[in-house]
XYZ file of C-alpha atoms in Angstrom:
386
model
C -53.542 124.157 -4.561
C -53.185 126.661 -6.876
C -52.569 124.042 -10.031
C -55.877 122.249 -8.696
C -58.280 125.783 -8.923
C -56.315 126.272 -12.697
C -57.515 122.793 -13.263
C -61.235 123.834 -11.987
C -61.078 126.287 -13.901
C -60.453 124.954 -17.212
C -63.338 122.167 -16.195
C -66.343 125.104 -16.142
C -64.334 126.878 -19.079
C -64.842 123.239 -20.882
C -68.695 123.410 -20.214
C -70.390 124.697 -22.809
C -73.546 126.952 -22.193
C -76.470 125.324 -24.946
C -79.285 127.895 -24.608
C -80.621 126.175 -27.695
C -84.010 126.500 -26.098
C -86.099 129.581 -27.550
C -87.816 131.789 -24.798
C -86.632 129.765 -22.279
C -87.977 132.048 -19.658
C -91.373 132.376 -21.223
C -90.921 136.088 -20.789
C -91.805 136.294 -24.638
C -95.672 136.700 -24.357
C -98.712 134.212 -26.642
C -99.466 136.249 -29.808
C -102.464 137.995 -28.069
C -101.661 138.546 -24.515
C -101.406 142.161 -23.515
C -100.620 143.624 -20.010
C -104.591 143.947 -19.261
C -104.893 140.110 -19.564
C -105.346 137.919 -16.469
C -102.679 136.774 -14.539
C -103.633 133.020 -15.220
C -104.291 133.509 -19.125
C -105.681 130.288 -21.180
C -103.902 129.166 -24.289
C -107.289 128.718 -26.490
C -105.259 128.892 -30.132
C -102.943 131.555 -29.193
C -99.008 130.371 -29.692
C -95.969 131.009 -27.368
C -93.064 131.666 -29.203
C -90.368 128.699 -29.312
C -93.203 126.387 -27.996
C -95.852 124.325 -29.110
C -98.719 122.938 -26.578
C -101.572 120.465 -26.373
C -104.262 120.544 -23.643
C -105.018 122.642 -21.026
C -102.272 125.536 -20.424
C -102.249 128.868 -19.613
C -99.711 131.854 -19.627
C -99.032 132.706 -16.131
C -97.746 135.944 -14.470
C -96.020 135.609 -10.997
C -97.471 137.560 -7.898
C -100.641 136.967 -5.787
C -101.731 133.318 -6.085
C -98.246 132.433 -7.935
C -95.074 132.728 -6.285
C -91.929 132.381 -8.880
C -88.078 133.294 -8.387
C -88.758 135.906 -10.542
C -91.496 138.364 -11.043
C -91.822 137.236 -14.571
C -94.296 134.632 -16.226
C -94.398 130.861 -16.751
C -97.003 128.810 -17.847
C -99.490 126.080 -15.704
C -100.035 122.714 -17.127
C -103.311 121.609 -16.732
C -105.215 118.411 -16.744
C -103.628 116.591 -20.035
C -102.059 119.880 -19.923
C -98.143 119.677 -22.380
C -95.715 122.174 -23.638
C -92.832 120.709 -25.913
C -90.080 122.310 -28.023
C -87.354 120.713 -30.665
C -83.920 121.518 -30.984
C -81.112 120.530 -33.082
C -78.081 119.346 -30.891
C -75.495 120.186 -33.741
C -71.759 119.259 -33.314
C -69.838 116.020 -31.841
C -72.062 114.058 -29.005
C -72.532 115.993 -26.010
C -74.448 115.315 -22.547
C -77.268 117.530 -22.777
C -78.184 118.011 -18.739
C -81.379 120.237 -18.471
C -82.356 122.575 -15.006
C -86.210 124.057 -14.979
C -87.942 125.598 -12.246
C -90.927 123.844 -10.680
C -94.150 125.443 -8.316
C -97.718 125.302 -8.120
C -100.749 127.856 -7.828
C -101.372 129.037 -4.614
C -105.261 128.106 -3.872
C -107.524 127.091 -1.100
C -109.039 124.482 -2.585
C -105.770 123.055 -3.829
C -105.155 119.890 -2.082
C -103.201 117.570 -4.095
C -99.780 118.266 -6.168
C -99.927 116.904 -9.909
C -96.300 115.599 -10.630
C -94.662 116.626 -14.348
C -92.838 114.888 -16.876
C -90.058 115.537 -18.397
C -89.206 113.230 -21.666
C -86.907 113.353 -24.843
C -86.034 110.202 -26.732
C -85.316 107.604 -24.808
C -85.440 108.986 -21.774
C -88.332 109.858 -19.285
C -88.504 111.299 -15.537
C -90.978 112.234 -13.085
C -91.351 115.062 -10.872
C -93.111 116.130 -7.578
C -93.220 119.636 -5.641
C -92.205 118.283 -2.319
C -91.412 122.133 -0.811
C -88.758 120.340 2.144
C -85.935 121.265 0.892
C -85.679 125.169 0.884
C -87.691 128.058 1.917
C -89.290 129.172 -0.970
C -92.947 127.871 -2.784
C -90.907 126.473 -5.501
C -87.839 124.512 -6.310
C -85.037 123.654 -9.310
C -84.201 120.451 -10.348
C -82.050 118.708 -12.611
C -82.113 115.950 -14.806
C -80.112 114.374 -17.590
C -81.944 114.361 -20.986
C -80.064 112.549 -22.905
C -76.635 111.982 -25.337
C -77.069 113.602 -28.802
C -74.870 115.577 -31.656
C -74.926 115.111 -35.210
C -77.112 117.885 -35.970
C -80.103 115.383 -34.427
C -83.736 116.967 -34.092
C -84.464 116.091 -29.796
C -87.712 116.848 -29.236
C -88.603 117.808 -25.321
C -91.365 117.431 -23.789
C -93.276 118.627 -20.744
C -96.808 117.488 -19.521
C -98.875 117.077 -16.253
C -98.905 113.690 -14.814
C -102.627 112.709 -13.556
C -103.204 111.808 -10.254
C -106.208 110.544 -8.381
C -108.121 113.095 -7.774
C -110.880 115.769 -8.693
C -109.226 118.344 -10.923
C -110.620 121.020 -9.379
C -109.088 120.406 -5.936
C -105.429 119.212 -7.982
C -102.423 121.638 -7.411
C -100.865 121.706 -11.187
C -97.544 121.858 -11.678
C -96.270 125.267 -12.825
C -92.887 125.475 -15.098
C -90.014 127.828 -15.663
C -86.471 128.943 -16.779
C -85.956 125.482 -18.330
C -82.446 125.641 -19.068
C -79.758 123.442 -21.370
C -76.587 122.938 -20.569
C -74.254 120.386 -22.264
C -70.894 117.944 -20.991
C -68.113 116.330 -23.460
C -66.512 113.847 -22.251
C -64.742 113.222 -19.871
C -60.949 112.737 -18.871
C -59.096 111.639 -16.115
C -56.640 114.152 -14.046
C -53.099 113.763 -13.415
C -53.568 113.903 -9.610
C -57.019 112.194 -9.585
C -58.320 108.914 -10.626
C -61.718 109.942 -10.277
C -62.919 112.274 -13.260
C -65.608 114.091 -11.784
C -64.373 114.295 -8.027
C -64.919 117.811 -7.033
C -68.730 117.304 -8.238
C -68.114 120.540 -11.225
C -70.181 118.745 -13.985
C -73.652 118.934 -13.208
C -76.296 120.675 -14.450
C -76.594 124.456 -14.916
C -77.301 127.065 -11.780
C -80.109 129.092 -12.159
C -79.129 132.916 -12.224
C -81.218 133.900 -9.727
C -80.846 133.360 -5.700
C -81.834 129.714 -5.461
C -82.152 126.781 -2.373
C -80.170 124.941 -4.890
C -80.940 122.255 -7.856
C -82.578 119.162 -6.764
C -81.579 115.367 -8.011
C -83.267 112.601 -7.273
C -82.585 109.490 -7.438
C -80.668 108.180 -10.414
C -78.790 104.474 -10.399
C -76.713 104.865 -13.628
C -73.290 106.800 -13.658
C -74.182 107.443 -17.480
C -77.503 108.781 -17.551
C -76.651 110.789 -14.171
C -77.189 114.876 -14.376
C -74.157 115.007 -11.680
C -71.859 112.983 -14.101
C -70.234 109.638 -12.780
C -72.280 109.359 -10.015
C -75.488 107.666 -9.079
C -77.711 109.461 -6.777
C -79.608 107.435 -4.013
C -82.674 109.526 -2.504
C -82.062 112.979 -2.861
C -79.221 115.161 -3.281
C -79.117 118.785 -3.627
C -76.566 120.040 -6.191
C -75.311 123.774 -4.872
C -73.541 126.343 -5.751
C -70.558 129.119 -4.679
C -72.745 132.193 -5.093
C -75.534 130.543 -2.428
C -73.947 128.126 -0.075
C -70.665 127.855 1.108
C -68.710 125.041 -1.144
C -65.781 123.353 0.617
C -63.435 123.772 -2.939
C -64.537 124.988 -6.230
C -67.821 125.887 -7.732
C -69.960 123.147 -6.367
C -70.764 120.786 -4.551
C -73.302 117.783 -3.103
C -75.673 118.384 0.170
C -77.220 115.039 1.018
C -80.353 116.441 2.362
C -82.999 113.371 2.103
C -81.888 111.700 5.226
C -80.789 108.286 5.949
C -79.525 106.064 3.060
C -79.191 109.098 0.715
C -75.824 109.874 -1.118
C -74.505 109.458 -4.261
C -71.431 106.769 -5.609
C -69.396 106.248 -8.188
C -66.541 103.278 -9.302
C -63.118 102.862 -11.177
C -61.349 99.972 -12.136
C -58.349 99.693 -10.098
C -56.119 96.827 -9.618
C -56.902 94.113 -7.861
C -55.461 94.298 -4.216
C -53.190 97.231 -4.691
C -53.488 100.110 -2.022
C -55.531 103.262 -3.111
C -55.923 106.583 -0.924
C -59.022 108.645 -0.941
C -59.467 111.583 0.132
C -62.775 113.903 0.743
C -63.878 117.068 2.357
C -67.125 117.316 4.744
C -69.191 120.067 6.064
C -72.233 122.383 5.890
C -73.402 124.634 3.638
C -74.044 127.545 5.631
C -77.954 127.397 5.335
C -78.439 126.689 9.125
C -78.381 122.950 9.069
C -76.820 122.484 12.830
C -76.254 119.169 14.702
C -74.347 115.945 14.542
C -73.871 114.769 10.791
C -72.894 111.121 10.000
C -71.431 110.359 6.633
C -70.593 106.698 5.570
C -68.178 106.012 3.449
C -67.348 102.730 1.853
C -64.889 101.842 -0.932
C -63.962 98.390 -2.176
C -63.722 96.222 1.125
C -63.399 99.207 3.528
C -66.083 101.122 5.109
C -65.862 104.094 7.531
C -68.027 106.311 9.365
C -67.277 109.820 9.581
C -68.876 112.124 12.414
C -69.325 115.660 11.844
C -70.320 118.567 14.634
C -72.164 120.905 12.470
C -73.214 124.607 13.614
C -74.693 125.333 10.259
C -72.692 128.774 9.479
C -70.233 127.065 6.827
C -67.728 124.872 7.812
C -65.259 121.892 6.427
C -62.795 119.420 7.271
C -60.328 117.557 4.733
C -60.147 113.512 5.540
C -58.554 110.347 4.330
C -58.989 106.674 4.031
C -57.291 103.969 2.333
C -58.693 100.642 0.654
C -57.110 98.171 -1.516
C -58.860 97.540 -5.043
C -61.470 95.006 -5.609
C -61.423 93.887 -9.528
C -62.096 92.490 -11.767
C -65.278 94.201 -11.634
C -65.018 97.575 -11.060
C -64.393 99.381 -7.824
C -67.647 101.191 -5.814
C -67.096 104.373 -3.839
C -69.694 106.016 -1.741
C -70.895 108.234 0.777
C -73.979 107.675 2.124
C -76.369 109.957 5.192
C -76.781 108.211 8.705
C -78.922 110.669 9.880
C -81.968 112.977 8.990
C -81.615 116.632 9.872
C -84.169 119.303 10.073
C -83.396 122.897 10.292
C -85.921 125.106 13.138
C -88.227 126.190 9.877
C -88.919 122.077 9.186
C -86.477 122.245 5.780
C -84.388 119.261 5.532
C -80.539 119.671 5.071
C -77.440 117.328 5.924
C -74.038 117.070 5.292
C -71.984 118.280 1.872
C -69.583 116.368 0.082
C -66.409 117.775 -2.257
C -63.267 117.441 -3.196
C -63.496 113.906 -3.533
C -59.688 112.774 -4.764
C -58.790 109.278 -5.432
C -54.860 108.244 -6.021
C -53.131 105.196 -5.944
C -50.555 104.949 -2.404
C -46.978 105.655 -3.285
C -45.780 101.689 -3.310
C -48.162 101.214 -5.783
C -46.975 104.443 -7.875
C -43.504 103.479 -7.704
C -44.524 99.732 -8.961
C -46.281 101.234 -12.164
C -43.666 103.915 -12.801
C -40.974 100.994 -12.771
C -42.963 98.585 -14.694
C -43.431 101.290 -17.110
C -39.608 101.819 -17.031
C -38.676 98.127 -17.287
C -41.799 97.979 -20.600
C -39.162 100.905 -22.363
C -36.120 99.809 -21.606
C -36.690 95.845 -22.868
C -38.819 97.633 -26.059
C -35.318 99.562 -26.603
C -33.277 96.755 -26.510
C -35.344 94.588 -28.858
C -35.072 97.390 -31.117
C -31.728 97.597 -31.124
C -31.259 93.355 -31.596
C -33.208 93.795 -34.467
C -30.776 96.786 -35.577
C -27.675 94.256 -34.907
């Protein structure tokens, strides 16, 4: 245990913090705002520092009709309504994840939510202020923006999405703490065939007391924020310092209900025996009731049944499966069941620790074919000596 928490360690010591963004926070005011200027102020030539814009935005301070993690300011994208910033993503290639902060005005004519989109070359996402899966008027999400280094120029941008209906009665998206974080590649552990099995790459935590960063779906392992694995529905990514986390620094709630989970797959050999094992529980954020995990790798599927009282809770299991190949083989875990908490916020089960090995027969097989490879290179050597 103690060489596996070294070995987390060095994984989050391995992440490297890219707060290439300028005024991330948007706590550095427009050239002529002043604290007598109204809490939703218009952008109408004025310039935010680090950011450019296009359309209707204003500067936004949190409190009264705005509700923000932070009393601080953000800014409200408006119909047509785009912020977008450039930076240079210097160095070797790196996975640049990004985490922002997404809510809405507060009004009583506000009927419909506007979704946002987020977009760098090559890649595009949407997003939508659903408010199920925490307490607050706002949530964090995550996304992965792309692969760069070089010194390459990545331009990001953020705009409203249109929707059908009247403007006035449109709740637009409000934006904030839009983080970078990047991810190098890569390697595979001693004692796990799985790179990324105790879910520690992902993309940043906010530094403020959060409901946790949101993924949605996402069917590529590559171009996933929670690296090597595809997201089905949604997934909340959380955190140590606000949930409890069965081993490390994070970990995966499934929290949109049936059919949500995430997967991943290796290439193993074909018809050997493989052992995987996984840890299940609750976050401690009052989801109580029966949770029913699926899991499913290669050939062999299981269902796992878990008596939840919500306060914090996990329980190490194992399974074992024989390798499909050629093609690679999948692992998942997948939600049988849709939980509510008494205040209407969906939760479910969390997912960690997730180890894969090959059995001991198969371990002994490789370890003497690897002996037998050495010792008939050796003695060609030394014919060729003679």
């Amino acid at each position: 245990m103690k060489i596996r928490n070294i070995f987390i360690t060095c994984i989050w010591l391995a992440i490297a913090s890219a707060d290439t963004l300028q005024n991330s926070d948007f706590e550095l005011p427009p050239t002529d705002w002043n604290e007598t200027s109204p809490a939703f102020f218009p952008l109408n030539g004025s310039s935010i520092p680090g950011w450019t814009y296009d359309g209707a935005v204003q500067y936004v301070t949190a409190g009264g009709e705005l509700s923000l993690p932070r009393n601080g300011h953000a800014v409200l994208l408006q119909e047509d309504g785009k912020i977008n910033q450039t930076f240079v993503a210097n160095g070797e290639e790196m996975q640049y994840l990004l985490t922002f902060t997404l809510g809405r005005r507060r009004a009583r004519n506000c009927t419909a939510n506007a979704s946002l989109v987020v977009s760098a070359p090559d890649s595009s996402a949407q997003f939508s202020l659903t408010l199920k899966y925490g307490k607050e008027s706002w949530e964090v999400y995550g996304h992965h923006l792309g692969s760069w280094g070089g010194g390459e120029s990545v331009n990001l941008v953020i705009e409203s999405q249109d929707i059908d209906a009247e403007p006035e009665s449109t709740c637009w998206p409000v934006v904030d703490d839009v983080m970078l974080s990047t991810v190098g590649s890569l390697k595979q552990g001693d004692d796990n065939l799985l790179p990324n099995g105790g879910f520690e790459l992902g993309p940043a935590f906010p530094d403020f007391p959060n409901d946790g960063v949101l993924l949605d779906s996402e069917p590529s392992l590559v171009e996933s924020a929670l690296q090597q694995w595809t997201v089905t529905g949604t997934v909340k990514y959380i955190d140590a310092k606000n949930f409890f986390v069965p081993e490390g620094k994070a970990a995966v709630e499934i929290v949109s209900g049936v059919s949500a989970g995430v997967q991943t797959a290796k290439q193993l050999d074909q018809g050997s025996d493989y052992n995987l094992e996984f840890m299940l529980g609750d976050a401690n954020d009052s989801c109580s009731g029966v949770l029913v995990v699926g899991v499913a790798a290669g050939s062999s599927a299981q269902n796992f049944t878990i008596q939840s009282n919500g306060t914090g809770s996990a329980k190490k299991y194992a399974m074992t499966f024989k390798g499909a190949g050629p093609s690679p083989t999948s692992i998942s875990f997948q939600s049988y069941t849709t939980t509510q908490r008494d205040d209407g916020v969906f939760c479910g089960p969390v997912i960690d620790g997730v180890v894969l090995k090959a059995s001991s027969g198969h371990k002994s097989y490789m370890q003497f074919s690897f002996l037998m490879t050495v010792l008939l290179a050796t003695v060609l050597k030394l014919g060729n000596l003679m």
